[in-house]
mmCIF file of C-alpha atoms in Angstrom:
data_model
loop_
_atom_site.group_PDB
_atom_site.id
_atom_site.type_symbol
_atom_site.label_atom_id
_atom_site.label_comp_id
_atom_site.label_asym_id
_atom_site.label_seq_id
_atom_site.Cartn_x
_atom_site.Cartn_y
_atom_site.Cartn_z
ATOM 1 C CA UNK A 806 -18.969 295.867 82.149
ATOM 2 C CA UNK A 807 -15.595 296.516 81.024
ATOM 3 C CA UNK A 808 -15.867 296.674 77.026
ATOM 4 C CA UNK A 809 -15.271 297.676 73.634
ATOM 5 C CA UNK A 810 -17.868 298.413 71.255
ATOM 6 C CA UNK A 811 -17.970 299.103 67.861
ATOM 7 C CA UNK A 812 -21.761 299.982 66.847
ATOM 8 C CA UNK A 813 -21.315 299.742 62.844
ATOM 9 C CA UNK A 814 -21.646 296.027 61.879
ATOM 10 C CA UNK A 815 -21.535 297.315 58.132
ATOM 11 C CA UNK A 816 -20.289 300.463 56.253
ATOM 12 C CA UNK A 817 -20.227 301.126 52.843
ATOM 13 C CA UNK A 818 -18.712 303.931 51.378
ATOM 14 C CA UNK A 819 -17.721 305.240 47.689
ATOM 15 C CA UNK A 820 -14.390 305.176 46.220
ATOM 16 C CA UNK A 821 -12.761 308.765 47.029
ATOM 17 C CA UNK A 822 -15.206 309.592 49.958
ATOM 18 C CA UNK A 823 -14.208 310.106 53.499
ATOM 19 C CA UNK A 824 -14.495 307.396 56.654
ATOM 20 C CA UNK A 825 -15.176 307.525 60.071
ATOM 21 C CA UNK A 826 -15.372 304.013 62.059
ATOM 22 C CA UNK A 827 -16.799 304.318 65.455
ATOM 23 C CA UNK A 828 -14.978 302.878 68.569
ATOM 24 C CA UNK A 829 -16.127 303.553 72.215
ATOM 25 C CA UNK A 830 -14.773 301.903 75.215
ATOM 26 C CA UNK A 831 -15.854 301.229 78.871
ATOM 27 C CA UNK A 832 -13.178 301.215 81.297
ATOM 28 C CA UNK A 833 -12.167 303.338 84.729
ATOM 29 C CA UNK A 834 -9.051 304.407 83.204
ATOM 30 C CA UNK A 835 -7.864 305.064 79.854
ATOM 31 C CA UNK A 836 -6.404 301.783 78.435
ATOM 32 C CA UNK A 837 -4.017 301.042 75.349
ATOM 33 C CA UNK A 838 -6.090 301.662 72.297
ATOM 34 C CA UNK A 839 -5.744 300.300 68.658
ATOM 35 C CA UNK A 840 -7.187 299.759 65.498
ATOM 36 C CA UNK A 841 -6.295 296.438 63.340
ATOM 37 C CA UNK A 842 -7.439 295.709 59.791
ATOM 38 C CA UNK A 843 -8.117 292.366 58.453
ATOM 39 C CA UNK A 844 -8.350 292.000 55.023
ATOM 40 C CA UNK A 845 -10.008 288.541 53.831
ATOM 41 C CA UNK A 846 -8.224 285.177 54.233
ATOM 42 C CA UNK A 847 -5.316 287.624 55.829
ATOM 43 C CA UNK A 848 -4.380 287.834 59.662
ATOM 44 C CA UNK A 849 -4.501 290.967 61.590
ATOM 45 C CA UNK A 850 -2.498 294.087 60.564
ATOM 46 C CA UNK A 851 -1.810 296.939 62.816
ATOM 47 C CA UNK A 852 -3.091 300.433 61.348
ATOM 48 C CA UNK A 853 -1.948 302.606 64.471
ATOM 49 C CA UNK A 854 -1.989 302.719 68.011
ATOM 50 C CA UNK A 855 -2.855 305.361 71.233
ATOM 51 C CA UNK A 856 -0.272 304.966 74.110
ATOM 52 C CA UNK A 857 -0.300 308.675 75.705
ATOM 53 C CA UNK A 858 0.458 312.267 74.651
ATOM 54 C CA UNK A 859 -0.954 313.673 71.265
ATOM 55 C CA UNK A 860 -4.768 312.756 71.011
ATOM 56 C CA UNK A 861 -4.611 312.536 66.951
ATOM 57 C CA UNK A 862 -2.445 309.846 66.050
ATOM 58 C CA UNK A 863 -1.444 309.171 62.145
ATOM 59 C CA UNK A 864 -1.147 305.615 61.144
ATOM 60 C CA UNK A 865 -0.054 303.409 57.979
ATOM 61 C CA UNK A 866 -2.417 303.575 54.854
ATOM 62 C CA UNK A 867 -3.219 307.356 54.985
ATOM 63 C CA UNK A 868 -5.916 306.547 58.415
ATOM 64 C CA UNK A 869 -5.438 308.577 61.648
ATOM 65 C CA UNK A 870 -7.513 308.036 64.625
ATOM 66 C CA UNK A 871 -8.431 310.763 67.589
ATOM 67 C CA UNK A 872 -8.782 310.069 71.589
ATOM 68 C CA UNK A 873 -11.453 311.733 72.843
ATOM 69 C CA UNK A 874 -11.422 311.082 76.754
ATOM 70 C CA UNK A 875 -14.410 312.751 77.189
ATOM 71 C CA UNK A 876 -16.592 310.552 75.002
ATOM 72 C CA UNK A 877 -14.619 307.322 75.889
ATOM 73 C CA UNK A 878 -13.907 307.315 71.756
ATOM 74 C CA UNK A 879 -10.944 306.203 69.507
ATOM 75 C CA UNK A 880 -12.818 306.655 66.085
ATOM 76 C CA UNK A 881 -10.743 305.544 62.827
ATOM 77 C CA UNK A 882 -10.956 308.024 60.159
ATOM 78 C CA UNK A 883 -9.887 308.252 56.287
ATOM 79 C CA UNK A 884 -10.470 311.546 54.067
ATOM 80 C CA UNK A 885 -10.304 309.310 50.978
ATOM 81 C CA UNK A 886 -11.119 305.762 50.285
ATOM 82 C CA UNK A 887 -9.553 303.352 48.253
ATOM 83 C CA UNK A 888 -10.918 299.816 46.885
ATOM 84 C CA UNK A 889 -8.028 298.187 48.560
ATOM 85 C CA UNK A 890 -9.464 299.482 51.740
ATOM 86 C CA UNK A 891 -12.086 296.668 51.885
ATOM 87 C CA UNK A 892 -11.839 295.000 54.702
ATOM 88 C CA UNK A 893 -12.720 294.185 58.340
ATOM 89 C CA UNK A 894 -10.992 296.739 60.765
ATOM 90 C CA UNK A 895 -11.295 296.380 64.660
ATOM 91 C CA UNK A 896 -10.728 298.351 67.748
ATOM 92 C CA UNK A 897 -8.994 296.997 70.588
ATOM 93 C CA UNK A 898 -8.025 297.815 73.876
ATOM 94 C CA UNK A 899 -5.016 296.746 76.441
ATOM 95 C CA UNK A 900 -5.704 297.809 80.004
ATOM 96 C CA UNK A 901 -3.095 298.982 81.481
ATOM 97 C CA UNK A 902 -1.462 296.872 84.598
ATOM 98 C CA UNK A 903 -3.902 294.667 84.666
ATOM 99 C CA UNK A 904 -2.769 292.196 82.076
ATOM 100 C CA UNK A 905 -1.700 292.619 78.630
ATOM 101 C CA UNK A 906 -4.247 290.786 76.364
ATOM 102 C CA UNK A 907 -6.292 292.353 73.872
ATOM 103 C CA UNK A 908 -9.939 292.638 74.178
ATOM 104 C CA UNK A 909 -11.528 293.250 70.835
ATOM 105 C CA UNK A 910 -14.859 294.984 69.331
ATOM 106 C CA UNK A 911 -16.736 292.979 67.270
ATOM 107 C CA UNK A 912 -15.363 294.414 63.995
ATOM 108 C CA UNK A 913 -16.774 296.633 60.949
ATOM 109 C CA UNK A 914 -17.090 295.316 57.634
ATOM 110 C CA UNK A 915 -15.922 297.554 55.352
ATOM 111 C CA UNK A 916 -17.314 297.452 51.706
ATOM 112 C CA UNK A 917 -16.102 300.110 49.503
ATOM 113 C CA UNK A 918 -18.668 301.403 46.316
ATOM 114 C CA UNK A 919 -16.773 301.674 42.675
ATOM 115 C CA UNK B 432 12.263 290.578 59.208
ATOM 116 C CA UNK B 433 10.388 287.787 59.010
ATOM 117 C CA UNK B 434 6.831 288.033 60.744
ATOM 118 C CA UNK B 435 4.868 285.790 63.086
ATOM 119 C CA UNK B 436 4.324 282.180 61.221
ATOM 120 C CA UNK B 437 1.946 279.606 61.836
ATOM 121 C CA UNK B 438 1.367 276.156 60.904
ATOM 122 C CA UNK B 439 -0.593 274.377 59.712
ATOM 123 C CA UNK B 440 -2.553 276.987 57.769
ATOM 124 C CA UNK B 441 -5.869 274.667 57.341
ATOM 125 C CA UNK B 442 -6.487 271.707 59.684
ATOM 126 C CA UNK B 443 -9.774 269.787 59.320
ATOM 127 C CA UNK B 444 -10.277 267.214 61.823
ATOM 128 C CA UNK B 445 -13.016 264.468 63.250
ATOM 129 C CA UNK B 446 -14.632 265.059 66.349
ATOM 130 C CA UNK B 447 -12.948 263.439 69.355
ATOM 131 C CA UNK B 448 -9.160 263.818 67.737
ATOM 132 C CA UNK B 449 -6.381 265.966 69.234
ATOM 133 C CA UNK B 450 -4.943 268.703 67.213
ATOM 134 C CA UNK B 451 -1.425 270.598 67.742
ATOM 135 C CA UNK B 452 -1.036 273.931 66.210
ATOM 136 C CA UNK B 453 2.152 275.748 65.711
ATOM 137 C CA UNK B 454 3.432 279.344 66.150
ATOM 138 C CA UNK B 455 6.706 280.683 65.339
ATOM 139 C CA UNK B 456 7.322 284.264 66.993
ATOM 140 C CA UNK B 457 9.569 287.286 65.654
ATOM 141 C CA UNK B 458 12.673 286.723 66.795
ATOM 142 C CA UNK B 459 13.532 288.401 70.115
ATOM 143 C CA UNK B 460 9.947 289.118 70.761
ATOM 144 C CA UNK B 461 9.389 288.060 74.290
ATOM 145 C CA UNK B 462 5.670 287.943 74.824
ATOM 146 C CA UNK B 463 3.471 285.381 72.635
ATOM 147 C CA UNK B 464 -0.694 285.475 72.456
ATOM 148 C CA UNK B 465 -2.807 283.009 71.402
ATOM 149 C CA UNK B 466 -6.141 284.026 70.247
ATOM 150 C CA UNK B 467 -9.181 282.765 68.788
ATOM 151 C CA UNK B 468 -11.508 284.405 65.961
ATOM 152 C CA UNK B 469 -15.057 282.190 65.846
ATOM 153 C CA UNK B 470 -18.013 283.319 64.257
ATOM 154 C CA UNK B 471 -20.065 283.501 67.373
ATOM 155 C CA UNK B 472 -17.627 284.874 69.441
ATOM 156 C CA UNK B 473 -15.373 287.296 67.508
ATOM 157 C CA UNK B 474 -11.860 287.491 68.486
ATOM 158 C CA UNK B 475 -11.094 285.908 71.997
ATOM 159 C CA UNK B 476 -7.944 285.477 74.115
ATOM 160 C CA UNK B 477 -6.798 282.213 75.349
ATOM 161 C CA UNK B 478 -3.512 282.797 76.612
ATOM 162 C CA UNK B 479 -0.476 284.718 77.128
ATOM 163 C CA UNK B 480 3.297 283.601 77.177
ATOM 164 C CA UNK B 481 5.772 286.223 79.030
ATOM 165 C CA UNK B 482 9.670 285.292 79.108
ATOM 166 C CA UNK B 483 9.570 283.016 81.921
ATOM 167 C CA UNK B 484 7.018 283.726 84.114
ATOM 168 C CA UNK B 485 4.148 281.494 84.553
ATOM 169 C CA UNK B 486 1.456 281.672 81.342
ATOM 170 C CA UNK B 487 -2.030 283.312 82.019
ATOM 171 C CA UNK B 488 -4.351 280.966 80.816
ATOM 172 C CA UNK B 489 -7.426 283.149 82.022
ATOM 173 C CA UNK B 490 -9.189 282.916 78.424
ATOM 174 C CA UNK B 491 -8.393 278.897 77.839
ATOM 175 C CA UNK B 492 -12.257 277.975 77.192
ATOM 176 C CA UNK B 493 -11.677 274.439 78.846
ATOM 177 C CA UNK B 494 -9.151 271.860 80.155
ATOM 178 C CA UNK B 495 -9.268 270.294 76.722
ATOM 179 C CA UNK B 496 -7.098 273.412 75.922
ATOM 180 C CA UNK B 497 -3.377 273.478 76.489
ATOM 181 C CA UNK B 498 -0.417 275.368 75.359
ATOM 182 C CA UNK B 499 3.472 275.238 75.840
ATOM 183 C CA UNK B 500 6.178 277.497 74.986
ATOM 184 C CA UNK B 501 9.564 276.124 74.326
ATOM 185 C CA UNK B 502 13.075 277.642 75.161
ATOM 186 C CA UNK B 503 11.167 280.743 74.913
ATOM 187 C CA UNK B 504 10.107 280.961 71.252
ATOM 188 C CA UNK B 505 8.104 278.304 69.137
ATOM 189 C CA UNK B 506 4.482 277.793 70.829
ATOM 190 C CA UNK B 507 2.272 274.977 70.296
ATOM 191 C CA UNK B 508 -1.650 274.937 71.367
ATOM 192 C CA UNK B 509 -2.978 271.652 71.778
ATOM 193 C CA UNK B 510 -6.719 270.741 71.798
ATOM 194 C CA UNK B 511 -7.889 267.659 72.590
ATOM 195 C CA UNK B 512 -10.737 265.128 72.276
ATOM 196 C CA UNK B 513 -11.901 268.305 69.158
ATOM 197 C CA UNK B 514 -15.461 269.388 69.370
ATOM 198 C CA UNK B 515 -17.373 270.792 66.242
ATOM 199 C CA UNK B 516 -17.541 274.413 68.549
ATOM 200 C CA UNK B 517 -13.683 274.620 68.732
ATOM 201 C CA UNK B 518 -13.975 274.949 64.628
ATOM 202 C CA UNK B 519 -12.487 278.668 64.290
ATOM 203 C CA UNK B 520 -9.201 280.362 63.260
ATOM 204 C CA UNK B 521 -6.861 280.342 65.676
ATOM 205 C CA UNK B 522 -4.531 283.509 65.842
ATOM 206 C CA UNK B 523 -1.048 283.861 67.537
ATOM 207 C CA UNK B 524 0.634 287.012 68.252
ATOM 208 C CA UNK B 525 4.039 288.219 69.733
ATOM 209 C CA UNK B 526 5.202 291.497 70.586
ATOM 210 C CA UNK B 527 8.746 292.675 72.418
ATOM 211 C CA UNK B 528 7.820 293.165 75.641
ATOM 212 C CA UNK B 529 4.769 292.820 77.848
ATOM 213 C CA UNK B 530 2.114 295.900 77.265
ATOM 214 C CA UNK B 531 4.087 296.748 73.960
ATOM 215 C CA UNK B 532 2.356 296.399 69.976
ATOM 216 C CA UNK B 533 1.233 292.588 69.326
ATOM 217 C CA UNK B 534 2.167 291.709 65.512
ATOM 218 C CA UNK B 535 -0.216 288.371 64.640
ATOM 219 C CA UNK B 536 0.535 285.692 62.198
ATOM 220 C CA UNK B 537 -1.609 284.457 59.579
ATOM 221 C CA UNK B 538 -3.744 281.900 61.402
ATOM 222 C CA UNK B 539 -4.933 278.519 61.629
ATOM 223 C CA UNK B 540 -8.180 277.746 60.003
ATOM 224 C CA UNK B 541 -9.165 274.516 62.352
ATOM 225 C CA UNK B 542 -12.576 272.942 61.083
ATOM 226 C CA UNK B 543 -13.956 270.049 63.274
ATOM 227 C CA UNK B 544 -16.211 267.657 61.151
#
């Protein structure tokens, strides 16, 4: 079945440590790929997106993500986490040419330890 | 520039009442989307408007849900005869064109008592 999987429900990292949030998709073709962040009581903010081209994508707030076709993955990374990064992170896809709705993963809640 | 705005920010209603939720998209954006975020179901698509085309209603959970978009701009999501399972945050997003980046509003938190 077509799906977006974020295997980690909760992650806790220390401030200053590196971060990697996992995202895998299961579709016949490569979809458009997105990472959104949601801070408490806030709407969704786009961190970065992949449509085509360079597989390493730079986003806002020092985040990056790497598209790996062979692994059907689009993992989000940050080399040094700040306390303000504590939030919920959603991976999402749009299946090309088959409608424009975003299909979201279940989200990963990030806590940052001082 | 101004982002997507939604009103009200919070809505508490009694079971069986009708509610209307409003979304003002970013000026010039032709595509408008409604999503719902609930504890049990996560983030799920409801309905999509693109220009003057017929909306994609494939995500609406029941015929109690409807939406319209007037003049290609403001959209209203209406839920009739609300049920407790309708309690959720309703998010609106807009994009410049189809398959373009979607920008989200802050959401309307609906609580059905």
